[in-house]
Coordinates of C-alpha atoms and ligand atoms in Angstrom, one line a residue:
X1 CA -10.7 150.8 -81.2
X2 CA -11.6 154.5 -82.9
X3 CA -15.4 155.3 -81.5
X4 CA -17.2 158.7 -82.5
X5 CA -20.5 159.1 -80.6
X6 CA -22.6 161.6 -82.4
X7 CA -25.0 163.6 -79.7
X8 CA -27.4 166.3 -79.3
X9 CA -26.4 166.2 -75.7
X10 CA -23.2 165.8 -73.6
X11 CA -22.6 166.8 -69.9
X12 CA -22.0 169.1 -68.5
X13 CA -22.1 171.2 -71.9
X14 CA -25.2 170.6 -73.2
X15 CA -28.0 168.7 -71.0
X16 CA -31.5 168.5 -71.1
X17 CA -32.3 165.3 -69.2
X18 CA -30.6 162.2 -68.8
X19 CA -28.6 161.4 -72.3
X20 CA -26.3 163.8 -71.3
X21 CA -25.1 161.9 -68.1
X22 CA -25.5 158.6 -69.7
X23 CA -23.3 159.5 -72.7
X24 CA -20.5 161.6 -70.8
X25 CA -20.4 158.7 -68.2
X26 CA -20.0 156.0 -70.6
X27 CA -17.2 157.9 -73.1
X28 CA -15.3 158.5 -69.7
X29 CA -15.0 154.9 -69.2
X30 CA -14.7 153.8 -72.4
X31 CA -11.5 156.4 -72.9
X32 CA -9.7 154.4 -70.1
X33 CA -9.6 151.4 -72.8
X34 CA -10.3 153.0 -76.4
X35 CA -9.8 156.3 -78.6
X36 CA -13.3 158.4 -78.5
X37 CA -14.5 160.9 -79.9
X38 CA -17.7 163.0 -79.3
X39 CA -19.4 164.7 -81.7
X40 CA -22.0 167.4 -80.3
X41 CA -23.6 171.0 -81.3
X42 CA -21.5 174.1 -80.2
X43 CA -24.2 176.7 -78.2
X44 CA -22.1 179.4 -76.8
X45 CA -22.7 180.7 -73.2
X46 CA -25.0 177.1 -72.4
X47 CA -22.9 175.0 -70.4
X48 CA -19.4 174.9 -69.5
X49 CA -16.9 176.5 -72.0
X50 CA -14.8 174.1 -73.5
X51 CA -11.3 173.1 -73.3
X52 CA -10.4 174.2 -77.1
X53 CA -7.3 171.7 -78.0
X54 CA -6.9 174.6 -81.5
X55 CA -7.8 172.6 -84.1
X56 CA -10.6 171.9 -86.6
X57 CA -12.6 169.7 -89.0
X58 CA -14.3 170.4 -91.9
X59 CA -18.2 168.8 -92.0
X60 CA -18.4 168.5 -95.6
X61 CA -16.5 166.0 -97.1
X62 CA -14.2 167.3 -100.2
X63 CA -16.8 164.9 -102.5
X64 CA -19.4 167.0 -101.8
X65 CA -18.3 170.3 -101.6
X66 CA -18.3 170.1 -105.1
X67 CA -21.4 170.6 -105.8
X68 CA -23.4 174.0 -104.7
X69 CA -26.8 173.8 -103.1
X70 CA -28.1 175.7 -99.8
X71 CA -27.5 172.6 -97.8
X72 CA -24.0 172.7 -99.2
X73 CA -23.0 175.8 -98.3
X74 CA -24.4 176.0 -94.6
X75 CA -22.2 172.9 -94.1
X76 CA -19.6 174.9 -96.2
X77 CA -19.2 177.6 -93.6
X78 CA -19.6 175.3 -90.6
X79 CA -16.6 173.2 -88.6
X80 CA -16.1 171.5 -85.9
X81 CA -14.0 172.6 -83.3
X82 CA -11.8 170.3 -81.1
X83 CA -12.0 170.4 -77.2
X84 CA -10.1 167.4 -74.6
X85 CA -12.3 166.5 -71.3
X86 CA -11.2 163.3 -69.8
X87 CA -9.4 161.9 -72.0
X88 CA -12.4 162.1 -74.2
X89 CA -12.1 164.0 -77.4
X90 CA -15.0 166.4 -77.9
X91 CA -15.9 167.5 -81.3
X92 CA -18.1 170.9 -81.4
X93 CA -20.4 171.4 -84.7
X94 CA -19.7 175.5 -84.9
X95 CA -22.2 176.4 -87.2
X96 CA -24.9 179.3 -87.7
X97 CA -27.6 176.7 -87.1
X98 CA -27.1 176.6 -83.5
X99 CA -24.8 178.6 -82.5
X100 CA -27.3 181.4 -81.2
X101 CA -29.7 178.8 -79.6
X102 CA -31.0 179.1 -76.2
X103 CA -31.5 175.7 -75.6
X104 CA -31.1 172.5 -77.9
X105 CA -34.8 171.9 -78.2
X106 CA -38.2 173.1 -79.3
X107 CA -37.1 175.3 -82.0
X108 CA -38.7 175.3 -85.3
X109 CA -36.5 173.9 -88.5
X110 CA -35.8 171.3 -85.9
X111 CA -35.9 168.8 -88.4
X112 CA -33.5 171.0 -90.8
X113 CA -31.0 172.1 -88.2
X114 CA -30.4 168.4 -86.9
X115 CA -30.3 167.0 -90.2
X116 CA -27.6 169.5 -91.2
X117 CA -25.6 168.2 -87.8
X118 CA -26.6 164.5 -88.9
X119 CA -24.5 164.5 -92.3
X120 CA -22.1 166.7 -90.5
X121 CA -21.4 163.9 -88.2
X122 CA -21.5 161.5 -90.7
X123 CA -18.9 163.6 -92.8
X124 CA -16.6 163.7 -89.5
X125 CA -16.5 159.5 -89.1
X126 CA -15.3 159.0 -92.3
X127 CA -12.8 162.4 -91.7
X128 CA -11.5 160.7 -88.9
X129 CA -11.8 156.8 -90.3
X130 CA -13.3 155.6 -87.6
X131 CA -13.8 151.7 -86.3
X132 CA -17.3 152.6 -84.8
X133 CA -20.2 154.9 -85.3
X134 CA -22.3 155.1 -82.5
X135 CA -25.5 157.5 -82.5
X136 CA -27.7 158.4 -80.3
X137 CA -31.7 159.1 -80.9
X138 CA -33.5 160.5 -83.6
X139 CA -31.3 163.8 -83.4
X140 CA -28.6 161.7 -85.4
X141 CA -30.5 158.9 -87.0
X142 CA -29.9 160.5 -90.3
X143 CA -25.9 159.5 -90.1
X144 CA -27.0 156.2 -89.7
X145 CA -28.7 155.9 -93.3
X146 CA -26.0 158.3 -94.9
X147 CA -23.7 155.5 -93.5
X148 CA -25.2 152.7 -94.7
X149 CA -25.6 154.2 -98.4
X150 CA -21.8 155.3 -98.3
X151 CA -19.1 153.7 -100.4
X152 CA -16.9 153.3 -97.2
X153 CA -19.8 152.4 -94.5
X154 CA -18.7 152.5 -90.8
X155 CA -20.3 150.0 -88.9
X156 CA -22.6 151.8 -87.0
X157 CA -24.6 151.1 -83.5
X158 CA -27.7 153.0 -82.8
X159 CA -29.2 153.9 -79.4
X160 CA -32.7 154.8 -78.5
X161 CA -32.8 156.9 -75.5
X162 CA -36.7 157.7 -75.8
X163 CA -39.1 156.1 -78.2
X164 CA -41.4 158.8 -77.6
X165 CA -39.4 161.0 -79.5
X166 CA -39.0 160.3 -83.2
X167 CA -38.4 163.4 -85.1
X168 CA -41.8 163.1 -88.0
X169 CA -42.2 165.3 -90.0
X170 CA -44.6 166.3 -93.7
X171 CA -42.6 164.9 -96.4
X172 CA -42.7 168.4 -97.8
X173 CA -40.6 169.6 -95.2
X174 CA -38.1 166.9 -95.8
X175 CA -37.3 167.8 -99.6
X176 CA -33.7 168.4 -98.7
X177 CA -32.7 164.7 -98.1
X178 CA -33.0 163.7 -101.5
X179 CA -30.8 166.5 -102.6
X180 CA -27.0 167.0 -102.4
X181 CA -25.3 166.0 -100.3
X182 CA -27.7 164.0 -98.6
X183 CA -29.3 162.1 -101.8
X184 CA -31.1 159.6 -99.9
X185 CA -33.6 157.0 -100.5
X186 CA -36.5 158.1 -98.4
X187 CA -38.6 155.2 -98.5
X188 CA -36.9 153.8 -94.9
X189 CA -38.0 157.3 -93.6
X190 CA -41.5 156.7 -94.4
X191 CA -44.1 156.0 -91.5
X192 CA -47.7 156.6 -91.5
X193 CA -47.0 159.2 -94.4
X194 CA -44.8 161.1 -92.7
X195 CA -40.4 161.6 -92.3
X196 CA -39.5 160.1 -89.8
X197 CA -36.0 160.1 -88.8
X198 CA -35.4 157.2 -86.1
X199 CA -37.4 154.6 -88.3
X200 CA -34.9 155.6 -90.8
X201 CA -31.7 154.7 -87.8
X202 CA -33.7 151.7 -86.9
X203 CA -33.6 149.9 -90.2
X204 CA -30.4 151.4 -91.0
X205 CA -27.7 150.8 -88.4
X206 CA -25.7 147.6 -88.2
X207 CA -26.7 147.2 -84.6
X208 CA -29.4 148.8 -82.0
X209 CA -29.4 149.3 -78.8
X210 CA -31.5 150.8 -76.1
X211 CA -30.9 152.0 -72.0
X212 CA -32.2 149.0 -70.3
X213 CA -33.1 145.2 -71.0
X214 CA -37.3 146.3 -69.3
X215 CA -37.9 148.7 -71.7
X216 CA -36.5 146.9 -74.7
X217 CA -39.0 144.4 -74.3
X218 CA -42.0 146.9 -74.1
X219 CA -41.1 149.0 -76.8
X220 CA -41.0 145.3 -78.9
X221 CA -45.2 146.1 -78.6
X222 CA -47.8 148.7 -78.4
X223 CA -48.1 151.3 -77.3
X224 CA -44.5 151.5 -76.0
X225 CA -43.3 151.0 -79.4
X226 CA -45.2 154.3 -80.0
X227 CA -46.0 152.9 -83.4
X228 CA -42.5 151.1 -84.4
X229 CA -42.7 148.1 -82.7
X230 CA -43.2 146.5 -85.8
X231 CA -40.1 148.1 -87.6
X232 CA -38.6 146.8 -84.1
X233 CA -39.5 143.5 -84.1
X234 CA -37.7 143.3 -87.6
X235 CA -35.0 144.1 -86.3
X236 CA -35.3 142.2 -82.7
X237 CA -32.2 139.9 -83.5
X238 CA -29.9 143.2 -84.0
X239 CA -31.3 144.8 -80.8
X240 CA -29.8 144.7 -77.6
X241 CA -30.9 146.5 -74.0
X242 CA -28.1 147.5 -72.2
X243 CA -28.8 149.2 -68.6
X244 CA -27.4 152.4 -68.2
X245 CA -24.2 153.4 -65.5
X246 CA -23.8 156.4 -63.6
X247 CA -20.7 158.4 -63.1
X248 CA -19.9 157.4 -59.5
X249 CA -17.7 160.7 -59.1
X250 CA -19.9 163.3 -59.8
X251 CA -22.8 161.2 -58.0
X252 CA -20.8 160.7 -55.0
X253 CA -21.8 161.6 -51.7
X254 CA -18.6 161.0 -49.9
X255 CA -17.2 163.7 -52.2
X256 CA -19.6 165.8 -53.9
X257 CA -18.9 170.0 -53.8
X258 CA -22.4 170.6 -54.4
X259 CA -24.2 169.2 -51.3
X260 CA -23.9 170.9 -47.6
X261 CA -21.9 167.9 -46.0
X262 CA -20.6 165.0 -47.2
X263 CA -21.2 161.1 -45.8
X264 CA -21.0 158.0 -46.5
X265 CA -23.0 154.4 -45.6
X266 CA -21.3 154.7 -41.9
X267 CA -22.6 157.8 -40.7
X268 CA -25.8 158.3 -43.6
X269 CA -27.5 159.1 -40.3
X270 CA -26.0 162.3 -39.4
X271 CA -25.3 163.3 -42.6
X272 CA -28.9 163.4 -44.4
X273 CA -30.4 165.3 -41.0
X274 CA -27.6 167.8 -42.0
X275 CA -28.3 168.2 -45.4
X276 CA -32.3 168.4 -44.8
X277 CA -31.6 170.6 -42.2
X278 CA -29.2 173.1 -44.6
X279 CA -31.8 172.3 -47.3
X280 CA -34.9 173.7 -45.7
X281 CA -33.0 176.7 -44.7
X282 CA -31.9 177.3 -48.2
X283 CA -35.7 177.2 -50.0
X284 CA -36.7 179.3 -47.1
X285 CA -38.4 176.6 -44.8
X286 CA -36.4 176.5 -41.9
X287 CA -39.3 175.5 -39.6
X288 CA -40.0 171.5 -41.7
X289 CA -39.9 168.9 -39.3
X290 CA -36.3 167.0 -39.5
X291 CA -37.9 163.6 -38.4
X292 CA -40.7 163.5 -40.9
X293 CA -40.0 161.6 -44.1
X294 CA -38.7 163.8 -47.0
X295 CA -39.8 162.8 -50.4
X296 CA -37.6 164.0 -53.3
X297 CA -38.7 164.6 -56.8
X298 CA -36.5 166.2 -60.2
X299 CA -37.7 165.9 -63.5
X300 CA -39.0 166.9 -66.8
X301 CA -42.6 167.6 -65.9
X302 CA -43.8 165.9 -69.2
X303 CA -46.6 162.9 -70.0
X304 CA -43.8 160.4 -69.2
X305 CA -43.0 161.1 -66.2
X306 CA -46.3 160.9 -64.4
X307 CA -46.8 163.7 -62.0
X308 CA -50.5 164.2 -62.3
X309 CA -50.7 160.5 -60.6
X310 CA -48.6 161.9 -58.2
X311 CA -50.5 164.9 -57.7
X312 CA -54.0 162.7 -57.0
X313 CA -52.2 160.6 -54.7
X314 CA -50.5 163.2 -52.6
X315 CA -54.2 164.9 -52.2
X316 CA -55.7 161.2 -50.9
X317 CA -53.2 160.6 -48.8
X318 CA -52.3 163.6 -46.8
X319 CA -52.7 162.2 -43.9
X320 CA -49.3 160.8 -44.0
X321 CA -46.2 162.5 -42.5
X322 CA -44.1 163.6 -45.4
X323 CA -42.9 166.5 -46.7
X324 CA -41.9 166.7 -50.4
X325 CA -40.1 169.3 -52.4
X326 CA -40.6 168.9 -56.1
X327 CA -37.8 170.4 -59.1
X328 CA -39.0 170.2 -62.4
X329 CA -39.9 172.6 -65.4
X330 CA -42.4 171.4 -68.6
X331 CA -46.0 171.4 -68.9
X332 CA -47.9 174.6 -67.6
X333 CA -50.4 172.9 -66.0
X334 CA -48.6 170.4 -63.6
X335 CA -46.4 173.4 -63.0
X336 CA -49.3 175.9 -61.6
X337 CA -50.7 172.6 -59.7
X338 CA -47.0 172.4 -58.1
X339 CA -47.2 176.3 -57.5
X340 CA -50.5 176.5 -55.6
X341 CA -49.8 173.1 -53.3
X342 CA -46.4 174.7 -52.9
X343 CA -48.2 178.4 -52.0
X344 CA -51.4 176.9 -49.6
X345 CA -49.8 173.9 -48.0
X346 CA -46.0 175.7 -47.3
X347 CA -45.2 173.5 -44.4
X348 CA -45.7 170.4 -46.7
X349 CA -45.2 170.8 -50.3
X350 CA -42.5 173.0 -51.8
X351 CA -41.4 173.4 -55.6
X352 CA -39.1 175.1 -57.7
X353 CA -39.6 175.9 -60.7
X354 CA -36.4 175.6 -63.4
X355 CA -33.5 173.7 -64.3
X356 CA -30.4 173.6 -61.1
X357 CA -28.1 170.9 -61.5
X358 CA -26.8 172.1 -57.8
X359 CA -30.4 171.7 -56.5
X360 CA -30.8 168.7 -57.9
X361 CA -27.8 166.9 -55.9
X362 CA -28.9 169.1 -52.5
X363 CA -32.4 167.2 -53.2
X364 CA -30.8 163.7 -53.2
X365 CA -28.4 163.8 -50.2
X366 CA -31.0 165.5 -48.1
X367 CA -34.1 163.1 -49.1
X368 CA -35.4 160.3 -47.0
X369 CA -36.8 158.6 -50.9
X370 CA -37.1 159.8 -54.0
X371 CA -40.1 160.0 -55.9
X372 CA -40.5 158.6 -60.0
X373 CA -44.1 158.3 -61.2
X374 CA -43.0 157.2 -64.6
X375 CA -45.9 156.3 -67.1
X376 CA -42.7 154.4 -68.8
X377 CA -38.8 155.3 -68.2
X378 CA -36.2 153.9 -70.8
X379 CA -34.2 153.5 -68.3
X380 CA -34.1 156.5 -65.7
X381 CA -30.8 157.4 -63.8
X382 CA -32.9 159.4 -60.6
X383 CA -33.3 155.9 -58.9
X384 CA -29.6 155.2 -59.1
X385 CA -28.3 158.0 -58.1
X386 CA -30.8 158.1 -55.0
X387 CA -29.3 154.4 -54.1
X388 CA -26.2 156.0 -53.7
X389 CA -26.7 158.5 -51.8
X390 CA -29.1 156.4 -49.2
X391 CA -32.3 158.1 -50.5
X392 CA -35.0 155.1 -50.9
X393 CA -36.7 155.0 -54.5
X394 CA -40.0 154.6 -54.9
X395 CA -40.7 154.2 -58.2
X396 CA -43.3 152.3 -61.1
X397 CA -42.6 149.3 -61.9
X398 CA -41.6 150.3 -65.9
X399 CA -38.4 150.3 -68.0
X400 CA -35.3 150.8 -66.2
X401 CA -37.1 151.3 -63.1
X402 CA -38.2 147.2 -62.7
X403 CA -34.9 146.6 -63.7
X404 CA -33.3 148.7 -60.8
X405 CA -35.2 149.1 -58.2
X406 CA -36.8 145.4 -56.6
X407 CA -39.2 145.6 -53.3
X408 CA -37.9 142.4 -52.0
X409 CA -40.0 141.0 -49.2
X410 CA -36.7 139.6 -47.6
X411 CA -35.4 143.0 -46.4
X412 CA -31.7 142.3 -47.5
X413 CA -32.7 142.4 -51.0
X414 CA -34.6 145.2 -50.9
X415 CA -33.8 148.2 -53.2
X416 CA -36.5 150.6 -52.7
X417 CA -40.5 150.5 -53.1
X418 CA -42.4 149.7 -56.2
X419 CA -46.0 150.4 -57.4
X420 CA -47.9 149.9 -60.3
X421 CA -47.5 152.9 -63.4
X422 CA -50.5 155.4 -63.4
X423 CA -52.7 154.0 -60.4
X424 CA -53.4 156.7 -57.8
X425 CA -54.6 154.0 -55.2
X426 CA -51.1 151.5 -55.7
X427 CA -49.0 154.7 -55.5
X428 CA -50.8 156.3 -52.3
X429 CA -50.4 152.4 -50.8
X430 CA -46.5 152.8 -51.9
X431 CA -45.9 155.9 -49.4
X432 CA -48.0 154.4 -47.0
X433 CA -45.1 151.3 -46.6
X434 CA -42.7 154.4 -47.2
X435 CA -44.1 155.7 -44.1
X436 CA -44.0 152.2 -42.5
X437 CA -40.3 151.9 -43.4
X438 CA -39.3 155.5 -42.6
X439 CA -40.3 154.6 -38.5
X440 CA -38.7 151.1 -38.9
X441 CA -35.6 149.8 -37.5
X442 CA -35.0 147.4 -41.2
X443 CA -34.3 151.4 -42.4
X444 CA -30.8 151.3 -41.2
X445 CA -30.3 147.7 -43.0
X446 CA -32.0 148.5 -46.6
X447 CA -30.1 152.4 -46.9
X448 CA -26.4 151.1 -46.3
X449 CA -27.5 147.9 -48.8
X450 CA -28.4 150.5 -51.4
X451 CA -25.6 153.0 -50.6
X452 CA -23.3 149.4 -51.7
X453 CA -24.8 148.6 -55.2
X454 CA -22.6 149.1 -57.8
X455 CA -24.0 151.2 -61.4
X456 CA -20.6 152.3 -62.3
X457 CA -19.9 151.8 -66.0
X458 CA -17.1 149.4 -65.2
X459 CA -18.7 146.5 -65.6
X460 CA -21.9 147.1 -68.2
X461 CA -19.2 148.9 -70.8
X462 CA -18.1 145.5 -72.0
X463 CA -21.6 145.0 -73.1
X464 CA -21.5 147.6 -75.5
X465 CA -17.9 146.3 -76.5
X466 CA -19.6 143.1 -77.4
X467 CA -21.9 144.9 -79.6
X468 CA -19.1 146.7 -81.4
X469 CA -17.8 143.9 -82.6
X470 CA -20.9 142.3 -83.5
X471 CA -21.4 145.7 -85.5
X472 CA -18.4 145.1 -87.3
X473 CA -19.1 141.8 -87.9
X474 CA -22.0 142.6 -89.8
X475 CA -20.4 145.2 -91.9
X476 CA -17.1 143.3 -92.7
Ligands
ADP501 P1 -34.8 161.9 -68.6 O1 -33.6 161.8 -69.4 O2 -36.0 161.2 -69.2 O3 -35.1 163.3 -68.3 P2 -33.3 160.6 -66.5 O4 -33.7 160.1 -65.2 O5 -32.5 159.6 -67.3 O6 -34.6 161.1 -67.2 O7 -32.3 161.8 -66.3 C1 -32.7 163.0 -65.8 C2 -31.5 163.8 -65.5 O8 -31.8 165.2 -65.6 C3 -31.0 163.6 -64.0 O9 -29.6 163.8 -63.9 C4 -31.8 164.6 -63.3 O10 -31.2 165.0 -62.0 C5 -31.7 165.8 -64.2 N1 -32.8 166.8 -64.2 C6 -34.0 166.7 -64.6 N2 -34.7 167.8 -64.4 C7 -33.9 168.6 -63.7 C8 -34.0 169.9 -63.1 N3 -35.1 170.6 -63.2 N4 -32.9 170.4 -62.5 C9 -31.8 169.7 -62.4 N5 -31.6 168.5 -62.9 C10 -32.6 168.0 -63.6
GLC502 C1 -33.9 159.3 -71.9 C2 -34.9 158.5 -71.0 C3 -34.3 158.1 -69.7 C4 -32.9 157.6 -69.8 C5 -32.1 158.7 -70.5 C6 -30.6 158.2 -70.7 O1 -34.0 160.6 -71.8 O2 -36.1 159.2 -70.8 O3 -35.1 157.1 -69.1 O4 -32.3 157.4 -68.5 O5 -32.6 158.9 -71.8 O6 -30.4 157.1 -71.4

């Protein structure tokens, strides 16, 4: 089977936040059994440099490159550029649009710029005649309707990473999509008055999808839906949630280049005293207790993922023995609280401010748990890499969290802790039986259990096999 993803995001060349891992993971597996493609914007200088195979694809299809229009001619002068990694083949959108960009996101003419990639994609699945289109959030949901109005539709899957995101915009700001070579019906885009562009993927792909089985159920209502639950629930029989897998070599603590000393379930002991001890060294706090609990936490600092609660219960409770040391960049105001705890309470609290993929691993081998305050989480991938590399997750019981993470009273069966989503009192509780845990002997017992649990890809890529077919099913 022929797949081409179409993504905003794709590690380690582009990557934001967790679609990057979740999409390069999954091709990676699925190239051990099928022939895929990734489609993806080309930033030069962002992330790794690609392996350039030499050849290229148009992202105008000779139909439309008949006509002239501005649209027309941005796409006219823009190609995509072949690259190999893993057996996957990687398809680069070189164009103008984002060529000079210093990050993906949070540019204005968002909704032009991704528009112009959309169709671009679009233009490369019939190119390269493919058996599946599969898109991922509202960054692509555009391909999805040019599919389904298309002479020769693909059957076409559609993955929602992150309700919260849906790409609205005026109308007015929109014009383009009824022109060439989009000439779209924008009545499917229309939501509240406004363009929105994954209502439009919802109601057009053949089949949807979404990172874990917990969140699809709470985006079916309000608010989680964040206002297309409805649109949704029409489409409830088409909609699957499929748990997300981890690549299990470059989260691997037996191997991993990026963290002081590698271990494994035998000797986790040993090995995370090491790495806290190299750790504390390295962010200049050589003089943190080793035998205190260390709580890790990495993140977006955005509305979703719940720091303030965090914040209110780390200031109630600070009575307890742990030390934390926070990673994350986003909204000012969680940053500067981070930056004074981090600055009047040094032999507690430390942050760092910015993006460091290195960091980020250093974190989890050296952490005792790890930390995710989630108001909701589509799925989250934090809690299983902390599994893996022994580090207990504490986390809300949301999304991809509930479905990951389970606070078993019988201790075999336990997977981490588990508190209720923004409620300061149930989290301060949850690092009080941290606490309780860290000093008990059942430690030993729950970290080798976790360090076990399989969330490779090898057995959940089947399930999005099964909705391929269905897919084509539909469209035959
Ligand atoms: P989301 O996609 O909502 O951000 P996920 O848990 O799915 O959440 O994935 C987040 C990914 O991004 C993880 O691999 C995490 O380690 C990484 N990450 C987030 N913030 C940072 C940061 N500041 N530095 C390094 N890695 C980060
Ligand atoms: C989104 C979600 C996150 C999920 C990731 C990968 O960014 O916020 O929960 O793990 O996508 O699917």
């Amino acid at each position: 089977m022929k797949i081409l993803h179409a993504s905003a995001e794709y590690f380690p060349y582009i990557k934001m936040g967790g679609l990057a891992d979740m999409l390069a993971s999954l091709t990676k597996e699925q190239a051990q059994s099928e022939e895929v493609y990734v489609a993806l914007p080309y930033i030069g200088g962002l992330g790794k440099e690609p392996l350039w195979t030499g050849k290229d694809y148009p992202a105008l299809l000779p139909k439309d490159a008949k006509t002239d229009s501005l649209v027309v001619s941005v796409l006219r002068d823009s190609r995509f550029l072949e690259a190999e990694e893993s057996g996957v083949k990687l398809y680069f959108f070189q164009s103008d649009l984002f060529q000079t960009l210093d990050s993906i996101y949070g540019h204005a003419e968002e909704h032009f710029r991704f528009a112009m990639f959309s169709y671009a994609c679009y233009a490369l699945s019939q190119i390269l005649k493919v058996d599946v289109f599969h898109a991922h959030d509202w960054h692509t949901a555009i391909s999805l309707a040019l599919q389904k109005d298309s002479p020769f539709p693909i059957p076409s899957v559609f993955t929602i990473h992150n309700l919260a995101y849906q790409g609205d915009h005026p109308f007015w700001m929109t014009g383009f999509l009824k022109e060439e070579p989009f000439r779209l019906v924008t009545s499917p885009f229309d939501h509240n008055g406004k363009c929105n562009y994954m209502k439009a993927g919802i109601l057009s792909a053949n089949q949807i999808t979404t990172v874990s089985p917990g969140y699809r159920e709470e985006t079916l209502r309000e608010p989680n839906g964040f206002g297309l639950s409805d649109c949704l629930n029409l489409r409830a029989r088409d909609y699957s949630g499929i748990l997300n897998g981890i690549d299990t070599e470059e989260w691997n603590p037996k191997k991993d280049k990026r963290i002081y000393n590698t271990f494994q379930d035998s000797n986790w002991k040993v090995g995370k005293l090491k790495n806290k001890e190299e750790l504390f060294k390295e962010i200049g706090r050589p003089f943190l207790p080793l035998d205190a609990p260390l709580v890790g936490l990495i993140g977006r600092l955005t509305y979703q993922k719940g720091f303030p609660t965090f914040l209110k219960a780390f200031l109630d409770r600070r009575h307890l023995p742990h030390r934390y040391v926070v990673l994350g960049s986003g909204d000012p105001e969680t940053e500067n609280s981070f930056f004074q705890l981090s600055e009047s309470l040094p032999d507690i609290f430390y942050f760092y401010k910015g993006y460091n993929e290195s960091l980020a691993h250093k974190i989890e081998a050296a952490s005792d748990f790890f930390l995710m305050p989630s108001l909701f989480e589509p799925c989250g991938l934090n809690q299983m890499y902390s599994h893996v590399y022994g580090t207990i997750p504490i986390v809300s019981r949301v999304g991809g969290l509930r479905d990951t993470v389970e606070e078993s009273s019988l201790i075999q069966f336990k997977t981490g802790i588990v508190f209720e989503p923004n409620d300061t009192g149930s989290l301060g509780y949850a690092l009080e039986r941290a606490r309780d845990l860290f000093f008990s002997p059942e430690r030993d017992i729950v970290v080798k259990n976790i360090m076990k649990l399989d969330w490779s890809w090898k057995k959940r890529k089947a399930e999005y096999q099964s909705v391929y077919f269905r897919a084509i099913d539909l469209q035959i």
